[in-house]
GROMACS .gro file of C-alpha atoms in nm:
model
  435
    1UNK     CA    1  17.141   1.127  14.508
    2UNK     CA    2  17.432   1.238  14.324
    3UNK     CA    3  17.750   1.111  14.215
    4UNK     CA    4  18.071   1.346  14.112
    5UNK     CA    5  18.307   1.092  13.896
    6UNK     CA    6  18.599   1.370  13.894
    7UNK     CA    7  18.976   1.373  13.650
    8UNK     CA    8  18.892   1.114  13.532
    9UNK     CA    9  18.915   0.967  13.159
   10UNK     CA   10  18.580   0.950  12.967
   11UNK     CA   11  18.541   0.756  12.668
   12UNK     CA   12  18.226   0.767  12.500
   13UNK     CA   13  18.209   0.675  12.133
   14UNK     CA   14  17.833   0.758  12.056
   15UNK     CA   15  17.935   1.099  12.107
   16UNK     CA   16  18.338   1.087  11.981
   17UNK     CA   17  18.390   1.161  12.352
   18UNK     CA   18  18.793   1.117  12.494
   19UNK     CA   19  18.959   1.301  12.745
   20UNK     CA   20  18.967   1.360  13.066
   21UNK     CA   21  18.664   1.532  13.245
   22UNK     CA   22  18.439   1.530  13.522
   23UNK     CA   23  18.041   1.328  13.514
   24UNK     CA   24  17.809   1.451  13.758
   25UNK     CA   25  17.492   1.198  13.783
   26UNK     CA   26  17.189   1.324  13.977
   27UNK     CA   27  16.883   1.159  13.975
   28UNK     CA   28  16.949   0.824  13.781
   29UNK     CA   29  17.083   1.026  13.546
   30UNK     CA   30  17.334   1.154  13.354
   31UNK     CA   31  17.366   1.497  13.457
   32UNK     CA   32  17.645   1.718  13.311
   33UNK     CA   33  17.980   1.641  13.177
   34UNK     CA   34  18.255   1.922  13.140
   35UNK     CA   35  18.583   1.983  13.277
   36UNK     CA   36  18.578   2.104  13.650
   37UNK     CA   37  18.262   2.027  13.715
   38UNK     CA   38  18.122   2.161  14.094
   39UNK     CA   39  17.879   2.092  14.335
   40UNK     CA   40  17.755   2.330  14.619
   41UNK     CA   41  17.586   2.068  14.821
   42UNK     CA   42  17.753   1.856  15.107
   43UNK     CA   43  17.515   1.492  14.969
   44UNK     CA   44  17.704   1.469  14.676
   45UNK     CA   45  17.960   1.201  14.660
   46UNK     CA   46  18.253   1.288  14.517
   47UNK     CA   47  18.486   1.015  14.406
   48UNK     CA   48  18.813   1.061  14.213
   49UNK     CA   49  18.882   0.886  13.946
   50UNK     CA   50  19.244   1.004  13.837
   51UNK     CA   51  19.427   0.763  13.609
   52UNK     CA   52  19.103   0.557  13.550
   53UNK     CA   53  18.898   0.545  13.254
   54UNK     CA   54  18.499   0.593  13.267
   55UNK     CA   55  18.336   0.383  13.005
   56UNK     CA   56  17.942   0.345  12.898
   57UNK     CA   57  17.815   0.059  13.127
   58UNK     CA   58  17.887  -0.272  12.967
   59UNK     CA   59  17.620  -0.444  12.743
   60UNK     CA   60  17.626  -0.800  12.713
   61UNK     CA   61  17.349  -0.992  12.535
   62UNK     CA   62  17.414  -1.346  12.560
   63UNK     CA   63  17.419  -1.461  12.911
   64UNK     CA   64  17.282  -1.762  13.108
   65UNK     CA   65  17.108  -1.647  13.447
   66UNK     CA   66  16.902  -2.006  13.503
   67UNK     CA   67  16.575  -1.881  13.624
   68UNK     CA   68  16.371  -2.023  13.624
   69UNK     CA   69  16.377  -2.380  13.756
   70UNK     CA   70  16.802  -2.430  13.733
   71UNK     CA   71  16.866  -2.192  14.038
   72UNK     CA   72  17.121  -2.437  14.099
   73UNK     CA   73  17.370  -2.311  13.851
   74UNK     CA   74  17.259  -1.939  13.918
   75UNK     CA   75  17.006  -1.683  13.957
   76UNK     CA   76  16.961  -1.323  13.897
   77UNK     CA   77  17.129  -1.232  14.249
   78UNK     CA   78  17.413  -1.447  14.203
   79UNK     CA   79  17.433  -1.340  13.854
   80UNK     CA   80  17.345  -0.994  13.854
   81UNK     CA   81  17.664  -0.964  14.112
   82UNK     CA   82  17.898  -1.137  13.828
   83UNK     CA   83  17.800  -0.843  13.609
   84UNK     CA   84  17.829  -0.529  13.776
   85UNK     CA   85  18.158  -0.709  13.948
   86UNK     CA   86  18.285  -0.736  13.607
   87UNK     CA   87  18.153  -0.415  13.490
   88UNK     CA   88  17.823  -0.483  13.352
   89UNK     CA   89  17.497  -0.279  13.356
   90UNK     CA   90  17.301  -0.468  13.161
   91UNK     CA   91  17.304  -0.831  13.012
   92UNK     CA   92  17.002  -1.071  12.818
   93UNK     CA   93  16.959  -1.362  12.982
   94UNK     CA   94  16.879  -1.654  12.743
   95UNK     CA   95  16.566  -1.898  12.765
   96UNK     CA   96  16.709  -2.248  12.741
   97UNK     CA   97  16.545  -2.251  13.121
   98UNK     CA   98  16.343  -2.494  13.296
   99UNK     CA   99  16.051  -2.409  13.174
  100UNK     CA  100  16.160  -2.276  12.869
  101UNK     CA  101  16.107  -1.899  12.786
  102UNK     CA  102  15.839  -1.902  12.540
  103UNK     CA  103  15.521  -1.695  12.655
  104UNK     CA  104  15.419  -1.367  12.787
  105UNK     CA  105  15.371  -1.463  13.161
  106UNK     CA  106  15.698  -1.605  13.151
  107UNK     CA  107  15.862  -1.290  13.021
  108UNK     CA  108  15.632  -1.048  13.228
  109UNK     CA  109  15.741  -1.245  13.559
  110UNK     CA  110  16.105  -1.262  13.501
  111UNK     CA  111  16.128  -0.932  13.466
  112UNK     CA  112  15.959  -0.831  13.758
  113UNK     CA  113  16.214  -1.096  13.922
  114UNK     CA  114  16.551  -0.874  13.741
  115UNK     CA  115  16.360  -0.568  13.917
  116UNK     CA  116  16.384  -0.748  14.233
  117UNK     CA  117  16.736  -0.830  14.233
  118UNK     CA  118  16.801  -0.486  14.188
  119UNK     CA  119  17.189  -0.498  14.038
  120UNK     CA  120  17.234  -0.504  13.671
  121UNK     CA  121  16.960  -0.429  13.392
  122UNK     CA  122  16.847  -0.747  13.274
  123UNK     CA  123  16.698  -0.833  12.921
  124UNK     CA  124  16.471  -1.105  12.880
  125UNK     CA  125  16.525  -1.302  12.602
  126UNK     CA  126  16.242  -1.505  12.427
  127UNK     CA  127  16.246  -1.825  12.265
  128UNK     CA  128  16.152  -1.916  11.897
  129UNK     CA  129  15.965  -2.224  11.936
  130UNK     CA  130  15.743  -2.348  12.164
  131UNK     CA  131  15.960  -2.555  12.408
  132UNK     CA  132  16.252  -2.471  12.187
  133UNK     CA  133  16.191  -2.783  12.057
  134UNK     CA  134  16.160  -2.643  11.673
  135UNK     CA  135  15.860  -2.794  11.615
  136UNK     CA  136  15.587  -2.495  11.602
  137UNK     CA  137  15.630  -2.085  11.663
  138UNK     CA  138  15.643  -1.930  11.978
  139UNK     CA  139  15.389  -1.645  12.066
  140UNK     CA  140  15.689  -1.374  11.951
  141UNK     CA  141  15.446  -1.152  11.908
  142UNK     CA  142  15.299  -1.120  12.312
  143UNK     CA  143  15.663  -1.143  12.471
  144UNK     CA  144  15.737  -0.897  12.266
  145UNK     CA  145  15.458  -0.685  12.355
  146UNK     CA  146  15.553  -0.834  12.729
  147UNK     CA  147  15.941  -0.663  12.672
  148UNK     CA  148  16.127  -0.958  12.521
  149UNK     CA  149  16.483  -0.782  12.371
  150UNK     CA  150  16.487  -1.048  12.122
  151UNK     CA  151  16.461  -1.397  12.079
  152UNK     CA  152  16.666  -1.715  12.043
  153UNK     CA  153  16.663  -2.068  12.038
  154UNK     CA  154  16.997  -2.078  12.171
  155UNK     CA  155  17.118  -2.389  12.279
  156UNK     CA  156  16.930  -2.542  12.035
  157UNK     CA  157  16.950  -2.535  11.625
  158UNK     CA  158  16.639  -2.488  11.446
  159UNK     CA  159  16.671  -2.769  11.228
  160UNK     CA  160  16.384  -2.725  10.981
  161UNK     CA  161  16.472  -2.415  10.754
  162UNK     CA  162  16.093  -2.414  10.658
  163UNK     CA  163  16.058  -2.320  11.060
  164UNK     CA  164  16.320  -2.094  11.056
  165UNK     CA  165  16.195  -1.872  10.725
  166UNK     CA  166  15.824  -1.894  10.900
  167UNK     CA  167  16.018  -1.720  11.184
  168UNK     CA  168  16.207  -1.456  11.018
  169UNK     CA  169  15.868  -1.351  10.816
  170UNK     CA  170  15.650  -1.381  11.152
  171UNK     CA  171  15.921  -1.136  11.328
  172UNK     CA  172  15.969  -0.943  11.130
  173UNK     CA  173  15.722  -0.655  11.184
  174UNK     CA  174  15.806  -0.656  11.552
  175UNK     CA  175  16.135  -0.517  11.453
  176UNK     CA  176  16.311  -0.817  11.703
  177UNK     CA  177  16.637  -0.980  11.610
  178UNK     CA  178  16.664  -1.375  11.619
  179UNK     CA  179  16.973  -1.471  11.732
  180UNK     CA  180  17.077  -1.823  11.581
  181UNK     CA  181  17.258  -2.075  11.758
  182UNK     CA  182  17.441  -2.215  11.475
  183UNK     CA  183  17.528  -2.597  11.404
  184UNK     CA  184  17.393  -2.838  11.163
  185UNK     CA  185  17.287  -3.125  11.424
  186UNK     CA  186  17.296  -3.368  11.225
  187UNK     CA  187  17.750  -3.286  11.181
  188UNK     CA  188  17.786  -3.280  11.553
  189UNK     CA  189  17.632  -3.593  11.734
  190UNK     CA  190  17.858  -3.683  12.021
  191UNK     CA  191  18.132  -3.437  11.909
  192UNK     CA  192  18.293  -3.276  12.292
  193UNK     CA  193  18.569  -3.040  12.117
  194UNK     CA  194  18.658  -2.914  11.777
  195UNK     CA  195  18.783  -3.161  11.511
  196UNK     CA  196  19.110  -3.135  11.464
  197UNK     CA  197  19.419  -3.319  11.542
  198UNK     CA  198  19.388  -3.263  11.888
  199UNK     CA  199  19.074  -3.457  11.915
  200UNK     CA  200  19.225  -3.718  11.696
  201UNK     CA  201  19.520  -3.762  11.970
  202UNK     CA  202  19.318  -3.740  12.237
  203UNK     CA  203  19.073  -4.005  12.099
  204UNK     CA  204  18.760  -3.834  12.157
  205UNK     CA  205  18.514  -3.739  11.892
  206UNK     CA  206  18.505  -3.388  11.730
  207UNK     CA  207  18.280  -3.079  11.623
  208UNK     CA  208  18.394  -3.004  11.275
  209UNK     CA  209  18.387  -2.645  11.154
  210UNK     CA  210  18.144  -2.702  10.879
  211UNK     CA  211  17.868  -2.756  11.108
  212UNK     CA  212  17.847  -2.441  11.211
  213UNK     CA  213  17.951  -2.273  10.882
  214UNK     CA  214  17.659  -2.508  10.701
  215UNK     CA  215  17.432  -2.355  10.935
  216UNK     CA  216  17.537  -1.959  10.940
  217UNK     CA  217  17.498  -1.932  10.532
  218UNK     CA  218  17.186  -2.142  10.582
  219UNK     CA  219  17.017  -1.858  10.831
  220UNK     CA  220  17.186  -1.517  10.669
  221UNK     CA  221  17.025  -1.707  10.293
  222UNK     CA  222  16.669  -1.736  10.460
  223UNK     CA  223  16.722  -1.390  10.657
  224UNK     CA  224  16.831  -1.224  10.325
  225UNK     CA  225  16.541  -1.398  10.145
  226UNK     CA  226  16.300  -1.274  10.452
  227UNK     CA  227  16.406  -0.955  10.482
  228UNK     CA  228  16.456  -0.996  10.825
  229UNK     CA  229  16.777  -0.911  11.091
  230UNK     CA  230  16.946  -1.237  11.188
  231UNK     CA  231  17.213  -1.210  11.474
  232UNK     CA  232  17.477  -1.494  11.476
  233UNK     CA  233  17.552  -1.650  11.825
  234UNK     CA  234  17.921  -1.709  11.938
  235UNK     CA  235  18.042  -1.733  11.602
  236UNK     CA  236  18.399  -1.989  11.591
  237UNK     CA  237  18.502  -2.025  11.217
  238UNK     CA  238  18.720  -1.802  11.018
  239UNK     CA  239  18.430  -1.946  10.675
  240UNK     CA  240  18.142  -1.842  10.905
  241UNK     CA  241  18.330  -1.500  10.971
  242UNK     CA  242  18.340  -1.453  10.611
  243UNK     CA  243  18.055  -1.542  10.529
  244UNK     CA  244  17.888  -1.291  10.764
  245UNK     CA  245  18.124  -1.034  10.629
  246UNK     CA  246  18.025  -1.085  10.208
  247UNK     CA  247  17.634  -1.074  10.345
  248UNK     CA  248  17.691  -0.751  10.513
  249UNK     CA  249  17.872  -0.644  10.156
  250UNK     CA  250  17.527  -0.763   9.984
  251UNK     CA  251  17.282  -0.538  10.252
  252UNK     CA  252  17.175  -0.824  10.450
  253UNK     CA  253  17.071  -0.722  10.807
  254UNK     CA  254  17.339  -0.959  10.943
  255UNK     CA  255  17.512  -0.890  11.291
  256UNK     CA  256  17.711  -1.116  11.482
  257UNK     CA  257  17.904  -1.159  11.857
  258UNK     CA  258  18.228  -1.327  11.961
  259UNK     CA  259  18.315  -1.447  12.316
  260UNK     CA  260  18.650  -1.348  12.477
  261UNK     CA  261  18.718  -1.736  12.453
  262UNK     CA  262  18.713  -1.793  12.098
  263UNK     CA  263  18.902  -1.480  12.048
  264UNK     CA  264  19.225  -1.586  12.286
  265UNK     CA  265  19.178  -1.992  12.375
  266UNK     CA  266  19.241  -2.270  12.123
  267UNK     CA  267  19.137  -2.638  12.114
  268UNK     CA  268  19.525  -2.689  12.159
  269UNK     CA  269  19.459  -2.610  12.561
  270UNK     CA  270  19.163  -2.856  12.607
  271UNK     CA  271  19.277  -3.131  12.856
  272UNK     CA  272  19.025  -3.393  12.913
  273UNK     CA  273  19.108  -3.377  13.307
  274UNK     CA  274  18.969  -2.984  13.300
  275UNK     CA  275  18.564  -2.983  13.144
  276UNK     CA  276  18.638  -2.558  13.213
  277UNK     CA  277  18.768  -2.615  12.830
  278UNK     CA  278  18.436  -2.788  12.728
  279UNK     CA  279  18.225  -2.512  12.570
  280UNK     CA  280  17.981  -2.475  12.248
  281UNK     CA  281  18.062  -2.412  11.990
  282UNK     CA  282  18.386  -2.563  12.120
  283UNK     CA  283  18.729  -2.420  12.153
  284UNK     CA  284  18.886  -2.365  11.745
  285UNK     CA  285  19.246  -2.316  11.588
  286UNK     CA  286  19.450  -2.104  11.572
  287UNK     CA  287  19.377  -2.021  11.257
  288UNK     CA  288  19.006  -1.976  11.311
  289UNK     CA  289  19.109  -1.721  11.695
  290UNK     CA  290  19.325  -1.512  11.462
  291UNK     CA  291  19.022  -1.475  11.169
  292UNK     CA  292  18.778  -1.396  11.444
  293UNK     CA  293  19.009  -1.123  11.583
  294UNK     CA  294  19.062  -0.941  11.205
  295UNK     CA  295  18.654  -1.008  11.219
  296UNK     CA  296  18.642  -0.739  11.479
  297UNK     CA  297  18.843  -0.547  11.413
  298UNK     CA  298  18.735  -0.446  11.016
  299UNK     CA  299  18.342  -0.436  11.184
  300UNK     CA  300  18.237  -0.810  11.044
  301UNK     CA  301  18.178  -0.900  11.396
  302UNK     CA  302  17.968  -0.645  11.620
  303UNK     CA  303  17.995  -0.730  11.985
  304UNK     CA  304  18.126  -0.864  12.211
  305UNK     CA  305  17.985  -1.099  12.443
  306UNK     CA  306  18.037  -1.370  12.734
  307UNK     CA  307  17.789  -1.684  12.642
  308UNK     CA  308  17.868  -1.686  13.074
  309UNK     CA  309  17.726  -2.035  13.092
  310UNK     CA  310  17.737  -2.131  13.473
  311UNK     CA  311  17.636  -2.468  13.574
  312UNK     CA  312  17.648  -2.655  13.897
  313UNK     CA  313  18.024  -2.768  14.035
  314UNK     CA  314  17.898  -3.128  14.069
  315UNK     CA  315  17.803  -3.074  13.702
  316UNK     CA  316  18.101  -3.015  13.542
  317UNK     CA  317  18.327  -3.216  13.774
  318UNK     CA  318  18.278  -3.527  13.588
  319UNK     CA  319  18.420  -3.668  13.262
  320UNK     CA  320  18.497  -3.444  12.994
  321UNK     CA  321  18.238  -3.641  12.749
  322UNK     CA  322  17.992  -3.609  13.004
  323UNK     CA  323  18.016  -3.295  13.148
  324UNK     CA  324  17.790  -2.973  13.050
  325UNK     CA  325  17.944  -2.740  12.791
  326UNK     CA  326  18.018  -2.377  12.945
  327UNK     CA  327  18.164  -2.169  13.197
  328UNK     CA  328  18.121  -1.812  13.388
  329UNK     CA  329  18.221  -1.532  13.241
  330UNK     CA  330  18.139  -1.234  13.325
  331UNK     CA  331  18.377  -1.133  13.587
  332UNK     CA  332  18.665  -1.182  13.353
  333UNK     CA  333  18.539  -1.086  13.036
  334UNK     CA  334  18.649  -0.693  13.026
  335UNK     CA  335  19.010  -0.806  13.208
  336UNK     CA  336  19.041  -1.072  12.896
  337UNK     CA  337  18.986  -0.780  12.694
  338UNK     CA  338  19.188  -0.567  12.815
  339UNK     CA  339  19.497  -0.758  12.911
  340UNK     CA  340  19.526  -0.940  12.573
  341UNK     CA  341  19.437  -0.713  12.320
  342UNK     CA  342  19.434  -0.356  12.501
  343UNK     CA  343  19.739  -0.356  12.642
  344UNK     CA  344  19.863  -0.507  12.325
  345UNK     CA  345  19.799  -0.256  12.126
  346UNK     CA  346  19.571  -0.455  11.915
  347UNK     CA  347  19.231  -0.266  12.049
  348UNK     CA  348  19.159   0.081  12.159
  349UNK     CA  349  18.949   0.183  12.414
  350UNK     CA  350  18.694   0.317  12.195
  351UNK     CA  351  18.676   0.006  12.007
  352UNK     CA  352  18.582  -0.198  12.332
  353UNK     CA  353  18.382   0.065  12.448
  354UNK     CA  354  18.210   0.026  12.108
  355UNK     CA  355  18.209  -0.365  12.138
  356UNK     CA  356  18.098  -0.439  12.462
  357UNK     CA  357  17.844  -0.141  12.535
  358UNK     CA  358  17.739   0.100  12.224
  359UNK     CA  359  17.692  -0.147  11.958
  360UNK     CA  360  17.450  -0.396  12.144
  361UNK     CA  361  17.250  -0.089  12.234
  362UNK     CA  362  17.188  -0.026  11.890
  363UNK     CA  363  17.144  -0.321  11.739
  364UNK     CA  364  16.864  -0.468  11.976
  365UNK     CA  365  16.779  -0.083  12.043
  366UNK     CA  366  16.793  -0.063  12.424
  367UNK     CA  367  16.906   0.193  12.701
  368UNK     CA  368  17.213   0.262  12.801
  369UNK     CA  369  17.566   0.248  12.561
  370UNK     CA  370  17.668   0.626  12.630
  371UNK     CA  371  17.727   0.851  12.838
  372UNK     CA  372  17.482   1.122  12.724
  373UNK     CA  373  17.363   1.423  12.925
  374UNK     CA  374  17.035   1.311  13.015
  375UNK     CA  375  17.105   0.963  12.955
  376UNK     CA  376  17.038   0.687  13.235
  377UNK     CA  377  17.350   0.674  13.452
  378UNK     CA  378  17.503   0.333  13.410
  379UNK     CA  379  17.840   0.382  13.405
  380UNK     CA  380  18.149   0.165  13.440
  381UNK     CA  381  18.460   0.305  13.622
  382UNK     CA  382  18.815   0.093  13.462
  383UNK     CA  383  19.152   0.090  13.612
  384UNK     CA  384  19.325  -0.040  13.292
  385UNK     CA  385  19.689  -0.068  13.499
  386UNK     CA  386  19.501  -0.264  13.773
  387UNK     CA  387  19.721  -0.593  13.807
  388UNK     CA  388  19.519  -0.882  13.944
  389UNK     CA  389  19.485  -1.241  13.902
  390UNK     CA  390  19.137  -1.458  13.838
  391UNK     CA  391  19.088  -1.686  14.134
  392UNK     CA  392  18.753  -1.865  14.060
  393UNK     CA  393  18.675  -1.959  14.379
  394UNK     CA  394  18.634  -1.578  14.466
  395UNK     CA  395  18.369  -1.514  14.188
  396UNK     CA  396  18.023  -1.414  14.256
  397UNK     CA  397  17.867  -1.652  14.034
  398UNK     CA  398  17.768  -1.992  14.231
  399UNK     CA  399  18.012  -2.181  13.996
  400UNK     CA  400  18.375  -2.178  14.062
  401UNK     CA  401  18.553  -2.274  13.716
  402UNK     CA  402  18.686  -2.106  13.444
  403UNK     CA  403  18.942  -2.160  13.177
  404UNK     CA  404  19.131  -1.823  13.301
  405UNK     CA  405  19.157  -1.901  13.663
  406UNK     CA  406  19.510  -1.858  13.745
  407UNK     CA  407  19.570  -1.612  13.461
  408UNK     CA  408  19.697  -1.260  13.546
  409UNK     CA  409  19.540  -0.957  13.428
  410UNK     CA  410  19.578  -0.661  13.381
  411UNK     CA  411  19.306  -0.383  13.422
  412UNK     CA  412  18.958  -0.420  13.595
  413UNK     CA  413  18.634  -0.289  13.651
  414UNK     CA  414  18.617  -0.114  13.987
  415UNK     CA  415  18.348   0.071  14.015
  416UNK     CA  416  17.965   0.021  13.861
  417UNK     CA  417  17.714   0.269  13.852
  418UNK     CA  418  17.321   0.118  13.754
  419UNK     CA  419  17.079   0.391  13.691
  420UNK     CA  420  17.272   0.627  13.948
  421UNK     CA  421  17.342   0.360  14.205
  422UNK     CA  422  17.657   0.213  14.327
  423UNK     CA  423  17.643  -0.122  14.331
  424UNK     CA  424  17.999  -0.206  14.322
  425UNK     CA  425  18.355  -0.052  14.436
  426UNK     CA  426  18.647  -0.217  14.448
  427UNK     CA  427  18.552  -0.537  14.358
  428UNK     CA  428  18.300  -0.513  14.680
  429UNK     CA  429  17.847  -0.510  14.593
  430UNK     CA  430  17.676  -0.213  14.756
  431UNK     CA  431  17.371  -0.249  14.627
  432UNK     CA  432  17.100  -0.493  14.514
  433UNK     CA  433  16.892  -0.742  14.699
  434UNK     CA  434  17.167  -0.899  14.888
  435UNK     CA  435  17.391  -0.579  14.978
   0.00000   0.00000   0.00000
């Protein structure tokens, strides 16, 4: 099959690509790119993209997809539609599962299940202990033989750093990022938001900043001392930000991600009738939003990701001390993006393009993050002008919450391309297991 993407505007940073030009795909692949590109044959499916932008497939490596055993909150159907809806061709699904993630079978299985669904690429992500419980090593080694993109205890803080040095060393010559879920437990017992003076008016106990920036120096210090990559989860703190930025200045193999939440959302907004706001690490100042934004902008901070978190509606609609942390987000992650720092002026499209698809590629070393001639063609298709507003009951994930629904955007994925399929247009999935 082919695809002819024509006038439209291609942005491809791996290759300083951006301007306006045709992409012909053929075969899964990426097949030419040029300016008036033609095709003799009547199969080809042309589709014009004027005044849109074509963008590397979006890479996001910190997602929640539930499988196995908590189908109830999602699976990779329901989840693999979130992505490419949102512009996604490839995400890492995290192993805080029921069982846990942590042996070859388990790896070797799910992936045969992401084949299945048959929408978005998905990355299996392995965990660090057995159980994530911190207590002894997973078996690194066979998942990653078994095609584990990295591993994580996410979820969960490794509190012993004698178990977290034995993992950097044990990794290490796997060449596999760890990617550290970072908060000092012992700080943030019964904490539901940040600590603040919001908390403090609203009565409810707090999770201070320290705990996470205790724990971030603790992991680049034993990374640095290892020799090891360590990738920071969802960093929140404008400390933690720095101190990822003066490791990088010292050649420690230090990366680090930032959800569209904690870039735009404060703990000013959490209302304890709405658990949407209930995330961790929890919503931060102002202070700590505007640090995290400068973070990714001078490089400190890598990628962008989602943390999409979905959990059952009966779940979260409960009290806000009770209810699960988290939220989807995935089909509003790009328009975030876009709408509040794009069309702002504060981003380019290059710089999201480097975000949220070619820097994740290199950094856990995977397909896909340009739009190379001969590359696989996962492609995203953007309408940056696209007005629109998030309604979460229209999401494909199986939960309907979300700390944006209601807000209006502007600009949208709307049109997904996985390894030379079409699996979305116009908000609409045309391909995968439930097309």
């Amino acid at each position: 099959m082919k695809i002819l993407l024509k006038n439209g505007r291609i942005i491809d940073p791996a290759n300083k690509i951006d301007g306006k030009m045709d992409l012909l795909a053929e075969n899964g692949k990426i097949a030419a790119i040029g300016e008036d590109i033609t095709v003799a044959d009547e199969e080809t499916q042309i589709i014009d993209a004027t005044d849109k932008v074509i963008l590397p497939g979006l890479i996001d490596m910190h997602v929640h997809l539930r499988e196995p055993g908590q189908e109830a909150k999602e699976d990779f159907v329901s989840g693999g539609m979130a992505a490419v809806a949102g512009g996604f061709t490839r995400v890492a699904t995290m192993p805080n599962t029921s069982p846990v993630v942590d042996n070859a079978a388990l790896v070797r299985g799910l992936k045969k299940r992401a084949a299945e669904a048959n929408l978005a690429n998905i990355e299996i992500i392995g965990a660090v202990t057995k159980g994530q419980k911190g207590e002894e090593l997973a078996e690194m080694g066979d998942m990653a033989a078994a095609g584990a993109a990295a591993f994580s205890d996410d979820g969960h803080f490794i509190d012993s750093a004698k178990m977290m040095l034995n993992a950097f060393s044990y990794i290490k010559p796997f060449d596999k990022i760890i990617i550290n879920h970072e908060e000092e437990t012992t700080l943030v017992e019964g904490g539901v938001m940040n600590e603040g003076l919001k908390s403090a008016l609203l009565g409810v106990k707090g999770r201070p900043t320290v705990a996470e920036d205790i724990a971030i120096m603790r992991d680049i210090l034993l990374a640095e001392y290892a020799g090891a990559k360590v990738h920071v989860a969802h960093i929140s703190t404008a400390v933690g930000a720095n101190f990822v930025r003066e490791a990088k200045k010292r050649g420690v193999k230090v990366t680090a991600e930032v959800t569209p939440q904690h870039l735009t959302l404060t703990d000013d907004m959490v209302n304890l009738t709405d658990t949407a706001t209930k995330i961790n690490p929890p919503l931060r100042s102002k202070n700590d939003a505007e640090a995290l934004f400068a973070a990714l902008k001078d490089g400190t901070i890598d990628i962008i990701v989602t943390d999409h978190s979905p959990h059952a509606n009966e779940e979260k609609d409960r009290e806000y001390i009770y209810a699960p942390s988290g939220f989807p987000g995935l089909e509003t992650s790009l328009a975030v993006m876009l709408t509040d720092f794009y069309h702002t002026g504060k981003l380019t499209l290059t710089e999201l393009a480097e975000k949220m698809s070619l820097n994740p590629a290199k950094i856990f070393n995977l397909a896909g993050g340009t739009l190379s001639v001969g590359a696989a063609a996962d492609i995203a298709v953007v309408d940056t002008e696209l007005d629109w507003t998030a309604r979460a009951k229209d999401f494909y994930t199986k939960c309907k919450y979300s700390p944006f629904d209601g807000k209006k955007m502007k600009g949208k994925a709307v049109l997904t391309i996985v390894g030379g399929r079409i699996v979305m247009k116009d908000g609409k999935i045309t391909g995968g297991a439930k097309a």
